[in-house]
C-alpha cells in the first residue's frame, strides 16, 4: 500500500509518502511558518536531493495543494496520479478516552475529535484542518486518524485516576491520558524485535526524551503507565516544562509574585524545566553538555535534575512491570546524548543496569548499548512516528 502520512502543527505541516510493503519512504517534506509572511517548503523525493523554497503559505489547505503538486510533479514527483495513494494517515494529538485505536475518519469521527478539542485546544483544531484540507484534495481516498493518546488507553484505572473527587473524572474526564503514544508503541515493538522476542513476552521501559519527554512502562506491548498526565506538563522535567510539581506551588507563586494562575502556568510550560533549573542558561541539551564539560555548575545542576527525574520514573516502573527486560532511549536527547544516557544509567545500578561505555559513545542506528553482564538490556532506537502511523493505517484498513 502507499500511505500518505500527515502531521500538522499550528504553523507547520510534515508529510511522508510511504510504501508500506517495503517501508520505503518515497517522499518527504515540511512546510514551515504557515500563515506567516515568509514560509518555507522543503521537499525530498526518495533518496533524491533536498529542495527548499521560500514561499508564502497562507494556510494548511495551500500546503496540501503544494504537497500534491510536488509528489505528482513530472520531474521531481514520485507517483503519476493521486489514485496511487491508498490511504492518508493523520496524526491527532488527543483522542480523549473515546479513541483506543486508530479509526477511519467519517463525519461522526470528525465531530468526536471536535468534542475532544477542549482537552487539546491548540493541537486538535489544527489536526482537523489537515484532515479537511486532505478531504478537499483527495475526496475519494480513505483517511485514518491515529491518536497520540490511544496507546495509553490500556492503562489500568489505578494508573490513570488522580486522587481527586471521582466526580471530576466522571463529569469532566479529568484523568491521565499520556502522550507520545506512537513513539512508545514504535520503539517498544522495535526493542522486542531486537531482543528476538515476541512482544507479548516482554517488559520494556521506553524513554522518549525530546523537548517534551515521557517515560512509559510497556508490558506485553501494552502501556501500563506513563509519566505525562492529563496534559504534557506532567512527569519528568523537560526542556522548558516543569514536569510534575506540588500543585500548591502554583497558588503560592501567584500570591508571592502577584501573578495570575494563567501566568504561573505559562511559566511552568515555557520558563521551567532545564531552562529554569539551569538559571536560564539553556533548554537545549547540546548547549548544556558543552557547558557541563567546562564545569559550569548551572549545566551540572540541570543535567543532574534531569537524570534524577528520569531514573526515578524508571525505578518506579520496574515495580509497575514486576521487573524489566529492557530500557530504550529515543527522540532528540535519548538518541543523541551519550551523556544523558550515561547519567541516567549510572543511577540504575541497583537494578543491575550496566552500560557499555564504548557502545554508548559510538551509537549508530538502532543498537544495544548495555554491557554483556547487565541484568537489563539497554537500547538506543531512533523513533519514527510517521512509520508508526503508516503501520497503523495498514492495520486499520485491512
Ligand atoms: P521535540 O520534542 O521538539 O520533537 P526532539 O525529539 O527533536 O524534540 O528533541 C530536541 C532536543 O534534542 C533538543 O532540544 C536537544 O536538547 C536534543 N538534542 C538534539 N541533538 C542533540 C545532540 N546531538 N546532543 C545532545 N542533545 C541533542
XYZ file of C-alpha atoms and ligand atoms in Angstrom:
425
model
C 0.000 0.000 0.000
C 1.032 3.609 -0.464
C 0.189 5.709 2.570
C 0.499 9.467 2.853
C 1.190 10.472 6.466
C 0.256 13.980 7.575
C 1.423 15.604 10.816
C 0.086 19.145 11.304
C 1.369 21.681 13.817
C -0.156 25.121 14.275
C 2.224 26.674 11.714
C 3.724 23.585 10.129
C 2.821 20.500 8.127
C 5.128 17.487 7.868
C 4.378 14.715 5.399
C 5.732 11.394 4.194
C 4.640 9.120 1.417
C 5.455 5.545 2.444
C 5.300 2.291 0.518
C 4.178 0.151 3.420
C 5.041 -3.168 1.736
C 8.756 -2.308 1.771
C 8.602 0.539 4.367
C 10.430 2.654 1.765
C 9.966 6.416 2.190
C 9.026 7.536 -1.326
C 8.987 11.253 -0.499
C 9.013 13.515 2.500
C 8.565 17.207 3.142
C 7.915 20.006 5.560
C 6.002 23.273 5.348
C 7.107 25.814 7.934
C 5.720 29.153 9.055
C 2.283 28.571 7.563
C 0.206 31.756 7.792
C 3.269 33.939 8.322
C 4.898 36.438 5.963
C 7.758 34.201 4.970
C 7.086 30.489 4.721
C 9.299 27.671 3.522
C 8.677 24.356 1.795
C 11.315 21.627 1.960
C 10.857 18.552 -0.239
C 12.933 15.382 -0.587
C 11.913 12.743 -3.140
C 13.090 9.270 -2.097
C 16.848 9.229 -1.897
C 16.999 12.430 -4.022
C 18.373 15.877 -3.265
C 16.641 18.198 -0.832
C 14.776 21.174 -2.364
C 13.940 24.144 -0.138
C 11.943 27.102 -1.432
C 10.756 30.209 0.345
C 7.095 30.784 -0.343
C 4.049 32.312 1.280
C 1.831 29.505 2.577
C -1.402 31.178 3.703
C -2.965 28.094 5.293
C -2.876 24.291 5.617
C -5.114 23.916 2.501
C -2.435 25.642 0.413
C 0.232 23.395 1.955
C -1.702 20.241 0.968
C -2.163 21.652 -2.564
C 1.607 22.196 -2.902
C 2.475 18.783 -1.486
C 0.203 17.210 -4.118
C 1.920 19.219 -6.885
C 5.300 18.100 -5.546
C 4.652 14.354 -5.281
C 2.922 14.194 -8.712
C 5.349 16.566 -10.494
C 6.676 15.305 -13.853
C 10.329 15.703 -12.849
C 10.582 15.569 -9.050
C 7.382 13.644 -8.304
C 7.256 10.018 -7.154
C 3.762 8.974 -8.293
C 1.894 9.567 -11.534
C -1.539 10.204 -10.093
C -3.210 10.643 -6.734
C -5.119 7.420 -7.306
C -1.930 5.585 -6.376
C -2.354 6.755 -2.760
C -4.347 4.075 -0.899
C -4.869 5.999 2.326
C -3.921 9.091 4.283
C -2.886 8.746 7.939
C -3.373 11.775 10.168
C -1.643 12.260 13.479
C -4.176 13.513 16.003
C -2.905 14.624 19.378
C -5.879 13.953 21.652
C -8.435 11.195 21.372
C -9.617 11.568 24.969
C -10.943 8.233 26.194
C -13.080 7.857 23.073
C -10.317 6.505 20.853
C -8.261 3.500 21.964
C -7.411 2.582 18.353
C -6.895 4.314 15.016
C -10.150 4.919 13.110
C -11.327 5.502 9.579
C -12.429 9.124 9.522
C -16.034 9.993 8.691
C -18.327 12.838 9.753
C -19.119 11.158 13.084
C -15.415 10.734 13.888
C -14.744 14.364 12.967
C -17.371 15.545 15.431
C -15.964 13.237 18.117
C -12.465 14.668 17.540
C -14.035 18.116 17.835
C -15.532 17.049 21.158
C -12.023 16.148 22.396
C -10.689 19.560 21.354
C -11.254 21.135 24.766
C -8.606 18.670 26.047
C -6.067 19.867 23.433
C -7.295 23.303 22.340
C -4.129 24.147 20.374
C -3.467 20.828 18.665
C -6.752 19.109 17.787
C -8.243 22.010 15.754
C -5.029 22.151 13.694
C -5.098 18.366 13.162
C -8.696 18.743 11.944
C -7.579 21.434 9.494
C -5.137 18.941 7.974
C -7.921 16.345 7.678
C -10.278 18.795 5.993
C -7.580 20.007 3.595
C -6.786 16.423 2.546
C -10.503 15.629 2.171
C -10.798 18.575 -0.207
C -7.959 17.480 -2.497
C -8.280 13.706 -2.080
C -12.053 13.295 -1.746
C -12.095 9.604 -2.678
C -9.168 8.446 -0.539
C -9.639 6.760 2.857
C -8.480 8.893 5.781
C -7.348 7.289 9.041
C -6.891 9.122 12.352
C -4.058 7.896 14.596
C -4.067 9.280 18.129
C -1.113 10.208 20.339
C -3.132 9.202 23.391
C -4.568 5.882 22.089
C -1.626 3.639 23.022
C -2.081 4.552 26.689
C -5.775 3.594 26.814
C -4.668 0.170 28.123
C -3.502 1.746 31.418
C -5.415 0.330 34.379
C -7.718 2.582 36.364
C -5.291 2.713 39.289
C -2.673 4.228 36.948
C -4.860 6.769 35.186
C -7.022 8.025 38.053
C -5.895 11.001 40.115
C -6.516 11.204 43.838
C -9.221 13.839 43.443
C -13.017 13.616 43.756
C -14.239 10.888 41.418
C -16.930 13.172 40.030
C -14.225 15.183 38.164
C -13.338 12.023 36.314
C -16.944 11.076 35.628
C -18.135 14.557 34.689
C -15.066 16.309 33.274
C -12.912 13.336 32.165
C -10.012 14.505 34.347
C -7.589 11.555 34.258
C -4.145 10.649 32.986
C -4.132 10.342 29.185
C -0.424 10.186 28.346
C 1.204 11.283 25.095
C 3.931 10.277 22.580
C 1.902 7.053 22.152
C 3.065 6.424 18.593
C 6.687 6.717 19.603
C 6.381 4.462 22.678
C 4.499 1.884 20.601
C 7.040 2.006 17.766
C 10.197 1.790 19.877
C 8.809 -0.901 22.179
C 7.953 -3.019 19.096
C 11.423 -2.395 17.650
C 13.023 -3.257 21.010
C 11.205 -6.605 21.129
C 12.371 -7.327 17.561
C 15.968 -6.552 18.510
C 15.681 -8.786 21.570
C 14.445 -11.569 19.299
C 11.332 -11.958 21.456
C 7.593 -11.895 20.922
C 6.492 -8.525 22.305
C 3.828 -10.384 24.332
C 6.674 -11.813 26.456
C 8.464 -8.526 27.201
C 8.560 -5.844 29.883
C 10.094 -2.686 28.429
C 10.563 0.852 29.747
C 10.686 3.358 26.889
C 12.186 6.821 27.413
C 11.082 9.336 24.786
C 13.359 12.267 25.577
C 12.867 15.283 23.298
C 11.910 18.862 24.121
C 8.843 17.177 25.528
C 9.705 13.951 27.323
C 7.823 10.961 28.672
C 8.633 7.547 30.085
C 6.359 4.558 29.528
C 6.011 1.138 31.175
C 5.114 -1.344 28.429
C 4.081 -4.917 29.289
C 3.356 -7.389 26.501
C 3.192 -4.486 24.059
C 0.627 -2.538 26.109
C 1.081 0.713 28.023
C 0.676 0.113 31.781
C 1.672 3.604 32.932
C 3.319 6.719 31.557
C 4.806 9.866 33.017
C 2.806 12.537 31.197
C -0.687 13.018 32.530
C -3.886 14.925 31.860
C -1.589 17.253 29.885
C 2.006 17.005 28.593
C 3.157 19.187 31.503
C 3.363 16.257 33.928
C 6.151 13.772 34.561
C 9.905 14.252 34.106
C 11.458 17.694 33.797
C 11.697 18.733 30.139
C 13.278 21.485 28.008
C 11.113 24.291 29.356
C 8.343 22.358 31.159
C 8.494 21.721 34.876
C 7.231 18.146 34.887
C 5.297 17.110 37.998
C 5.342 19.539 40.923
C 3.337 20.110 44.089
C 0.183 21.816 42.696
C 0.070 24.179 45.688
C 3.191 25.883 44.251
C 1.004 27.480 41.575
C -1.103 29.241 44.161
C 1.916 30.236 46.220
C 3.918 31.786 43.339
C 0.778 33.569 42.095
C 0.353 35.211 45.519
C 4.047 35.907 46.222
C 4.818 37.257 42.741
C 1.461 38.931 42.189
C 0.688 36.914 39.069
C -2.446 35.267 37.756
C -2.778 31.473 37.802
C -2.560 31.535 33.981
C 0.706 33.477 34.144
C 2.168 30.941 36.551
C 1.023 28.087 34.282
C 2.785 29.788 31.355
C 5.964 29.921 33.441
C 5.651 26.198 34.208
C 5.289 25.476 30.483
C 7.817 27.840 28.936
C 10.329 29.070 31.554
C 10.874 25.986 33.681
C 12.470 22.562 33.141
C 16.138 22.528 32.084
C 15.894 26.204 31.162
C 14.578 27.177 34.583
C 16.798 24.901 36.656
C 19.938 25.969 34.715
C 19.073 29.570 35.725
C 18.141 30.359 32.103
C 21.367 29.002 30.617
C 19.581 26.842 28.020
C 16.757 24.387 27.442
C 18.873 22.517 24.901
C 20.916 19.500 25.986
C 23.575 20.282 23.336
C 24.355 23.658 24.979
C 24.128 22.176 28.466
C 26.558 19.366 27.565
C 29.097 21.866 26.249
C 28.864 23.849 29.496
C 28.817 20.667 31.642
C 32.135 19.651 30.089
C 33.555 23.072 31.060
C 32.386 22.531 34.637
C 29.550 25.074 34.570
C 27.509 24.487 37.803
C 24.241 25.667 36.180
C 24.582 22.985 33.498
C 25.569 20.364 36.063
C 22.532 21.169 38.230
C 20.138 20.950 35.261
C 21.508 17.655 33.920
C 21.613 16.117 37.393
C 17.991 17.049 37.945
C 17.088 15.614 34.528
C 18.811 12.271 35.068
C 17.475 12.041 38.649
C 13.948 12.664 37.438
C 14.159 10.096 34.591
C 15.801 7.430 36.769
C 13.087 7.806 39.417
C 10.391 7.013 36.867
C 12.391 4.050 35.573
C 12.746 2.760 39.147
C 9.029 3.069 39.817
C 8.127 1.354 36.520
C 10.377 -1.541 37.494
C 7.829 -2.135 40.261
C 4.816 -1.478 37.997
C 6.066 -4.090 35.492
C 7.258 -6.553 38.150
C 10.771 -6.458 36.686
C 12.148 -5.178 33.418
C 13.832 -6.827 30.420
C 14.889 -3.727 28.508
C 15.136 0.050 28.742
C 15.075 2.007 25.474
C 16.165 5.587 24.839
C 14.707 7.537 21.919
C 13.950 11.040 20.461
C 16.305 14.060 20.234
C 18.020 13.641 23.617
C 17.553 9.885 24.009
C 19.071 9.196 20.597
C 21.843 11.793 20.590
C 23.009 12.481 24.117
C 25.514 9.861 25.310
C 25.854 11.972 28.466
C 22.155 11.863 29.465
C 22.018 8.101 28.756
C 25.114 7.642 30.922
C 23.921 9.889 33.760
C 20.582 8.039 33.843
C 22.058 4.526 33.643
C 24.697 5.331 36.286
C 21.787 5.804 38.692
C 20.276 2.402 37.836
C 22.999 0.220 39.346
C 20.519 -1.167 41.889
C 18.540 -2.696 39.003
C 21.688 -4.316 37.645
C 21.922 -1.933 34.691
C 25.430 -1.622 33.202
C 26.243 0.424 30.120
C 28.945 -0.461 27.624
C 30.677 2.949 27.629
C 32.225 2.488 24.172
C 28.953 1.468 22.558
C 27.126 4.285 24.317
C 29.600 6.846 22.942
C 29.651 5.478 19.399
C 25.987 4.802 18.674
C 24.765 4.297 15.139
C 21.201 3.365 14.185
C 19.250 1.056 16.452
C 21.564 -0.842 18.793
C 22.063 -2.354 22.222
C 24.314 -0.237 24.443
C 24.364 -2.274 27.649
C 27.316 -4.474 28.603
C 27.303 -8.273 28.496
C 26.886 -8.522 32.281
C 23.973 -6.055 32.502
C 20.847 -7.624 34.069
C 18.664 -5.364 31.930
C 19.340 -4.717 28.253
C 19.594 -1.057 27.259
C 18.873 0.124 23.715
C 19.183 3.274 21.671
C 16.489 3.192 18.993
C 15.661 6.129 16.694
C 11.931 6.796 16.859
C 9.827 7.027 13.732
C 6.361 8.352 14.447
C 5.464 8.596 10.764
C 6.322 4.930 10.142
C 4.300 4.038 13.231
C 1.305 5.920 11.772
C 1.722 4.209 8.382
C 1.832 0.748 10.022
C -1.329 1.522 11.979
C -3.121 2.806 8.880
C -2.442 -0.508 7.132
C -3.712 -2.494 10.151
C -6.863 -0.350 10.357
C -7.719 -0.598 6.681
C -7.068 -4.316 6.489
P 10.636 17.641 20.038
O 10.014 17.214 21.335
O 10.591 19.102 19.810
O 10.223 16.796 18.846
P 13.260 16.424 19.628
O 12.919 14.991 19.803
O 13.604 16.910 18.265
O 12.186 17.361 20.289
O 14.482 16.739 20.624
C 15.051 18.010 20.656
C 16.124 18.044 21.715
O 17.080 17.011 21.470
C 16.947 19.326 21.662
O 16.381 20.335 22.397
C 18.261 18.875 22.276
O 18.175 19.060 23.663
C 18.339 17.404 21.993
N 19.387 17.084 21.015
C 19.331 17.091 19.672
N 20.521 16.762 19.130
C 21.362 16.530 20.159
C 22.749 16.135 20.266
N 23.493 15.914 19.202
N 23.263 16.004 21.510
C 22.513 16.206 22.608
N 21.222 16.583 22.578
C 20.649 16.735 21.381
